[in-house]
Amino acid sequence: MKFHTIIDNPKHLQVVKEIWLEYANSLDYHLSSIPTEMATFPEPYRSTGGLFLVEFDGRFIGSAGLKLKDEDTLELKRFYIRPAYRRKGVGTAFIRYIIGEAKLLEKARIQLSTVLPNMKTAYKLYQSVGFYEVDTYFNAKINKKVAVMQYDLI
């Protein structure tokens, strides 16, 4: 397993876009922010946080992005591992890598949002590495409960 922090590699940037579109298409609700993100991609991730890929046996099998949410907070977005590679420790290793990279940015915390019950497995993964729930709200657009989770970097 290999992890990549992406700066300007066009091939890697294209793979992240493809994986994010795969992620969006895998959901049972419409992710309205994807068209806007794709129009401005790779910003704001490249300039304020980072873009990441995980590679296994020469195949790119997952990706994620970090972006600045506020002065002290990074937001983890689009954390996705392709289904065939789930429950094999890939997600745990990948998120730990991202946490390590986030610490280099000298911010106080990482936050993320996860939809329940759809992403119950992801929720448990986040908990297992130290994220904890800080808020829950109902998103009427998608008719789902959303949990906001946080990881303290300092």
PDB file of C-alpha atoms in Angstrom:
ATOM      1  CA  MET A   1       0.000   0.000   0.000  1.00  0.00           C
ATOM      2  CA  LYS A   2       1.287   3.423  -0.958  1.00  0.00           C
ATOM      3  CA  PHE A   3      -0.020   6.875  -0.093  1.00  0.00           C
ATOM      4  CA  HIS A   4       0.341   9.968  -2.245  1.00  0.00           C
ATOM      5  CA  THR A   5       0.015  13.621  -1.301  1.00  0.00           C
ATOM      6  CA  ILE A   6      -0.756  15.357  -4.573  1.00  0.00           C
ATOM      7  CA  ILE A   7       0.518  18.744  -5.581  1.00  0.00           C
ATOM      8  CA  ASP A   8       0.523  19.146  -9.362  1.00  0.00           C
ATOM      9  CA  ASN A   9       0.629  15.695 -10.955  1.00  0.00           C
ATOM     10  CA  PRO A  10      -2.076  15.905 -13.676  1.00  0.00           C
ATOM     11  CA  LYS A  11      -2.547  12.111 -13.742  1.00  0.00           C
ATOM     12  CA  HIS A  12      -3.107  11.979  -9.977  1.00  0.00           C
ATOM     13  CA  LEU A  13      -5.455  14.978 -10.062  1.00  0.00           C
ATOM     14  CA  GLN A  14      -7.537  13.253 -12.752  1.00  0.00           C
ATOM     15  CA  VAL A  15      -7.697  10.041 -10.704  1.00  0.00           C
ATOM     16  CA  VAL A  16      -8.945  11.983  -7.663  1.00  0.00           C
ATOM     17  CA  LYS A  17     -11.691  13.542  -9.786  1.00  0.00           C
ATOM     18  CA  GLU A  18     -12.706  10.119 -11.110  1.00  0.00           C
ATOM     19  CA  ILE A  19     -12.820   8.602  -7.620  1.00  0.00           C
ATOM     20  CA  TRP A  20     -14.828  11.561  -6.265  1.00  0.00           C
ATOM     21  CA  LEU A  21     -17.369  11.181  -9.059  1.00  0.00           C
ATOM     22  CA  GLU A  22     -17.538   7.443  -8.307  1.00  0.00           C
ATOM     23  CA  TYR A  23     -18.129   8.345  -4.655  1.00  0.00           C
ATOM     24  CA  ALA A  24     -20.909  10.793  -5.542  1.00  0.00           C
ATOM     25  CA  ASN A  25     -22.575   8.225  -7.806  1.00  0.00           C
ATOM     26  CA  SER A  26     -22.459   5.596  -5.047  1.00  0.00           C
ATOM     27  CA  LEU A  27     -24.673   7.639  -2.734  1.00  0.00           C
ATOM     28  CA  ASP A  28     -28.417   7.156  -2.488  1.00  0.00           C
ATOM     29  CA  TYR A  29     -28.935  10.910  -2.454  1.00  0.00           C
ATOM     30  CA  HIS A  30     -27.831  13.787  -4.678  1.00  0.00           C
ATOM     31  CA  LEU A  31     -24.595  15.480  -3.634  1.00  0.00           C
ATOM     32  CA  SER A  32     -25.345  18.985  -4.892  1.00  0.00           C
ATOM     33  CA  SER A  33     -21.858  20.362  -4.212  1.00  0.00           C
ATOM     34  CA  ILE A  34     -20.050  18.014  -6.633  1.00  0.00           C
ATOM     35  CA  PRO A  35     -20.615  20.057  -9.849  1.00  0.00           C
ATOM     36  CA  THR A  36     -19.239  23.191  -8.157  1.00  0.00           C
ATOM     37  CA  GLU A  37     -16.273  21.275  -6.726  1.00  0.00           C
ATOM     38  CA  MET A  38     -15.455  19.770 -10.107  1.00  0.00           C
ATOM     39  CA  ALA A  39     -15.606  23.214 -11.750  1.00  0.00           C
ATOM     40  CA  THR A  40     -12.995  24.658  -9.372  1.00  0.00           C
ATOM     41  CA  PHE A  41     -10.990  21.456  -8.751  1.00  0.00           C
ATOM     42  CA  PRO A  42      -8.296  21.098  -7.424  1.00  0.00           C
ATOM     43  CA  GLU A  43      -8.941  24.262  -5.449  1.00  0.00           C
ATOM     44  CA  PRO A  44      -9.405  24.892  -2.566  1.00  0.00           C
ATOM     45  CA  TYR A  45      -7.866  21.573  -1.547  1.00  0.00           C
ATOM     46  CA  ARG A  46      -4.486  22.028  -3.187  1.00  0.00           C
ATOM     47  CA  SER A  47      -3.889  25.496  -1.774  1.00  0.00           C
ATOM     48  CA  THR A  48      -5.348  25.149   1.739  1.00  0.00           C
ATOM     49  CA  GLY A  49      -5.022  21.509   2.813  1.00  0.00           C
ATOM     50  CA  GLY A  50      -4.195  18.666   0.513  1.00  0.00           C
ATOM     51  CA  LEU A  51      -5.328  15.962  -1.859  1.00  0.00           C
ATOM     52  CA  PHE A  52      -4.518  12.336  -1.181  1.00  0.00           C
ATOM     53  CA  LEU A  53      -4.564   9.022  -3.002  1.00  0.00           C
ATOM     54  CA  VAL A  54      -4.062   5.488  -1.774  1.00  0.00           C
ATOM     55  CA  GLU A  55      -2.539   2.940  -4.147  1.00  0.00           C
ATOM     56  CA  PHE A  56      -2.655  -0.838  -3.787  1.00  0.00           C
ATOM     57  CA  ASP A  57      -0.978  -3.282  -6.203  1.00  0.00           C
ATOM     58  CA  GLY A  58      -0.515  -0.489  -8.750  1.00  0.00           C
ATOM     59  CA  ARG A  59      -4.182   0.591  -8.648  1.00  0.00           C
ATOM     60  CA  PHE A  60      -5.560   3.770  -7.141  1.00  0.00           C
ATOM     61  CA  ILE A  61      -8.246   2.599  -4.754  1.00  0.00           C
ATOM     62  CA  GLY A  62      -9.155   5.624  -2.653  1.00  0.00           C
ATOM     63  CA  SER A  63      -8.849   9.338  -2.220  1.00  0.00           C
ATOM     64  CA  ALA A  64      -9.654  12.225   0.088  1.00  0.00           C
ATOM     65  CA  GLY A  65      -9.191  15.955   0.421  1.00  0.00           C
ATOM     66  CA  LEU A  66      -8.454  18.380   3.218  1.00  0.00           C
ATOM     67  CA  LYS A  67      -9.399  22.021   2.980  1.00  0.00           C
ATOM     68  CA  LEU A  68      -9.310  24.962   5.332  1.00  0.00           C
ATOM     69  CA  LYS A  69     -12.665  25.437   7.083  1.00  0.00           C
ATOM     70  CA  ASP A  70     -11.567  28.293   9.326  1.00  0.00           C
ATOM     71  CA  GLU A  71      -8.313  29.633  10.766  1.00  0.00           C
ATOM     72  CA  ASP A  72      -7.791  26.617  13.059  1.00  0.00           C
ATOM     73  CA  THR A  73      -9.847  23.883  11.384  1.00  0.00           C
ATOM     74  CA  LEU A  74      -9.274  21.591   8.425  1.00  0.00           C
ATOM     75  CA  GLU A  75     -12.220  19.791   6.863  1.00  0.00           C
ATOM     76  CA  LEU A  76     -11.858  16.230   5.587  1.00  0.00           C
ATOM     77  CA  LYS A  77     -13.920  15.744   2.438  1.00  0.00           C
ATOM     78  CA  ARG A  78     -14.655  12.884   0.052  1.00  0.00           C
ATOM     79  CA  PHE A  79     -12.851  10.182   2.031  1.00  0.00           C
ATOM     80  CA  TYR A  80     -13.581   7.145  -0.134  1.00  0.00           C
ATOM     81  CA  ILE A  81     -12.165   3.655  -0.521  1.00  0.00           C
ATOM     82  CA  ARG A  82     -13.382   1.582  -3.453  1.00  0.00           C
ATOM     83  CA  PRO A  83     -15.716  -1.196  -2.234  1.00  0.00           C
ATOM     84  CA  ALA A  84     -13.476  -4.152  -3.170  1.00  0.00           C
ATOM     85  CA  TYR A  85     -10.777  -2.843  -0.793  1.00  0.00           C
ATOM     86  CA  ARG A  86     -12.901  -2.104   2.257  1.00  0.00           C
ATOM     87  CA  ARG A  87     -12.609  -4.005   5.558  1.00  0.00           C
ATOM     88  CA  LYS A  88      -8.955  -4.800   4.870  1.00  0.00           C
ATOM     89  CA  GLY A  89      -7.335  -2.079   6.980  1.00  0.00           C
ATOM     90  CA  VAL A  90      -6.858   0.254   4.011  1.00  0.00           C
ATOM     91  CA  GLY A  91      -9.207   2.937   5.345  1.00  0.00           C
ATOM     92  CA  THR A  92      -7.592   2.928   8.787  1.00  0.00           C
ATOM     93  CA  ALA A  93      -4.076   3.209   7.380  1.00  0.00           C
ATOM     94  CA  PHE A  94      -5.170   5.895   4.900  1.00  0.00           C
ATOM     95  CA  ILE A  95      -6.905   8.084   7.467  1.00  0.00           C
ATOM     96  CA  ARG A  96      -3.914   7.799   9.805  1.00  0.00           C
ATOM     97  CA  TYR A  97      -1.698   8.963   6.941  1.00  0.00           C
ATOM     98  CA  ILE A  98      -3.997  11.947   6.320  1.00  0.00           C
ATOM     99  CA  ILE A  99      -3.977  12.825  10.034  1.00  0.00           C
ATOM    100  CA  GLY A 100      -0.168  12.797   9.938  1.00  0.00           C
ATOM    101  CA  GLU A 101      -0.160  15.110   6.934  1.00  0.00           C
ATOM    102  CA  ALA A 102      -2.711  17.385   8.624  1.00  0.00           C
ATOM    103  CA  LYS A 103      -0.465  17.761  11.667  1.00  0.00           C
ATOM    104  CA  LEU A 104       2.185  19.288   9.397  1.00  0.00           C
ATOM    105  CA  LEU A 105      -0.254  22.105   8.592  1.00  0.00           C
ATOM    106  CA  GLU A 106      -0.238  23.177  12.258  1.00  0.00           C
ATOM    107  CA  LYS A 107      -3.987  23.527  12.694  1.00  0.00           C
ATOM    108  CA  ALA A 108      -5.937  22.641  15.837  1.00  0.00           C
ATOM    109  CA  ARG A 109      -8.430  20.130  14.452  1.00  0.00           C
ATOM    110  CA  ILE A 110      -9.932  18.216  11.562  1.00  0.00           C
ATOM    111  CA  GLN A 111     -13.692  18.075  11.133  1.00  0.00           C
ATOM    112  CA  LEU A 112     -15.821  15.981   8.806  1.00  0.00           C
ATOM    113  CA  SER A 113     -19.475  15.307   8.143  1.00  0.00           C
ATOM    114  CA  THR A 114     -20.871  11.831   7.657  1.00  0.00           C
ATOM    115  CA  VAL A 115     -24.413  10.809   6.754  1.00  0.00           C
ATOM    116  CA  LEU A 116     -26.195   8.361   9.027  1.00  0.00           C
ATOM    117  CA  PRO A 117     -27.198   5.620   8.802  1.00  0.00           C
ATOM    118  CA  ASN A 118     -25.732   5.344   5.280  1.00  0.00           C
ATOM    119  CA  MET A 119     -22.137   5.717   6.401  1.00  0.00           C
ATOM    120  CA  LYS A 120     -22.286   3.830   9.692  1.00  0.00           C
ATOM    121  CA  THR A 121     -19.154   1.842   8.804  1.00  0.00           C
ATOM    122  CA  ALA A 122     -17.257   5.049   8.012  1.00  0.00           C
ATOM    123  CA  TYR A 123     -18.519   6.559  11.273  1.00  0.00           C
ATOM    124  CA  LYS A 124     -17.048   3.617  13.194  1.00  0.00           C
ATOM    125  CA  LEU A 125     -13.760   3.938  11.293  1.00  0.00           C
ATOM    126  CA  TYR A 126     -13.510   7.620  12.205  1.00  0.00           C
ATOM    127  CA  GLN A 127     -14.243   6.802  15.862  1.00  0.00           C
ATOM    128  CA  SER A 128     -11.588   4.069  15.875  1.00  0.00           C
ATOM    129  CA  VAL A 129      -8.822   6.550  15.030  1.00  0.00           C
ATOM    130  CA  GLY A 130      -9.928   9.229  17.496  1.00  0.00           C
ATOM    131  CA  PHE A 131     -12.661  11.315  15.867  1.00  0.00           C
ATOM    132  CA  TYR A 132     -15.610  12.134  18.105  1.00  0.00           C
ATOM    133  CA  GLU A 133     -19.037  13.583  17.415  1.00  0.00           C
ATOM    134  CA  VAL A 134     -19.430  17.325  18.033  1.00  0.00           C
ATOM    135  CA  ASP A 135     -22.788  17.977  16.373  1.00  0.00           C
ATOM    136  CA  THR A 136     -25.692  16.261  14.646  1.00  0.00           C
ATOM    137  CA  TYR A 137     -28.280  17.857  12.414  1.00  0.00           C
ATOM    138  CA  PHE A 138     -30.955  16.870   9.946  1.00  0.00           C
ATOM    139  CA  ASN A 139     -30.270  17.831   6.329  1.00  0.00           C
ATOM    140  CA  ALA A 140     -33.651  18.374   4.713  1.00  0.00           C
ATOM    141  CA  LYS A 141     -32.153  18.526   1.197  1.00  0.00           C
ATOM    142  CA  ILE A 142     -31.127  14.884   1.392  1.00  0.00           C
ATOM    143  CA  ASN A 143     -33.619  13.843   4.085  1.00  0.00           C
ATOM    144  CA  LYS A 144     -30.822  12.364   6.236  1.00  0.00           C
ATOM    145  CA  LYS A 145     -29.182  12.796   9.632  1.00  0.00           C
ATOM    146  CA  VAL A 146     -25.640  14.204   9.437  1.00  0.00           C
ATOM    147  CA  ALA A 147     -23.012  13.757  12.139  1.00  0.00           C
ATOM    148  CA  VAL A 148     -20.171  16.255  12.431  1.00  0.00           C
ATOM    149  CA  MET A 149     -17.041  14.636  13.839  1.00  0.00           C
ATOM    150  CA  GLN A 150     -13.764  16.122  15.025  1.00  0.00           C
ATOM    151  CA  TYR A 151     -10.168  15.006  15.558  1.00  0.00           C
ATOM    152  CA  ASP A 152      -7.962  17.205  17.748  1.00  0.00           C
ATOM    153  CA  LEU A 153      -4.535  17.692  16.199  1.00  0.00           C
ATOM    154  CA  ILE A 154      -3.008  19.491  19.194  1.00  0.00           C
TER     155      ILE A 154
END
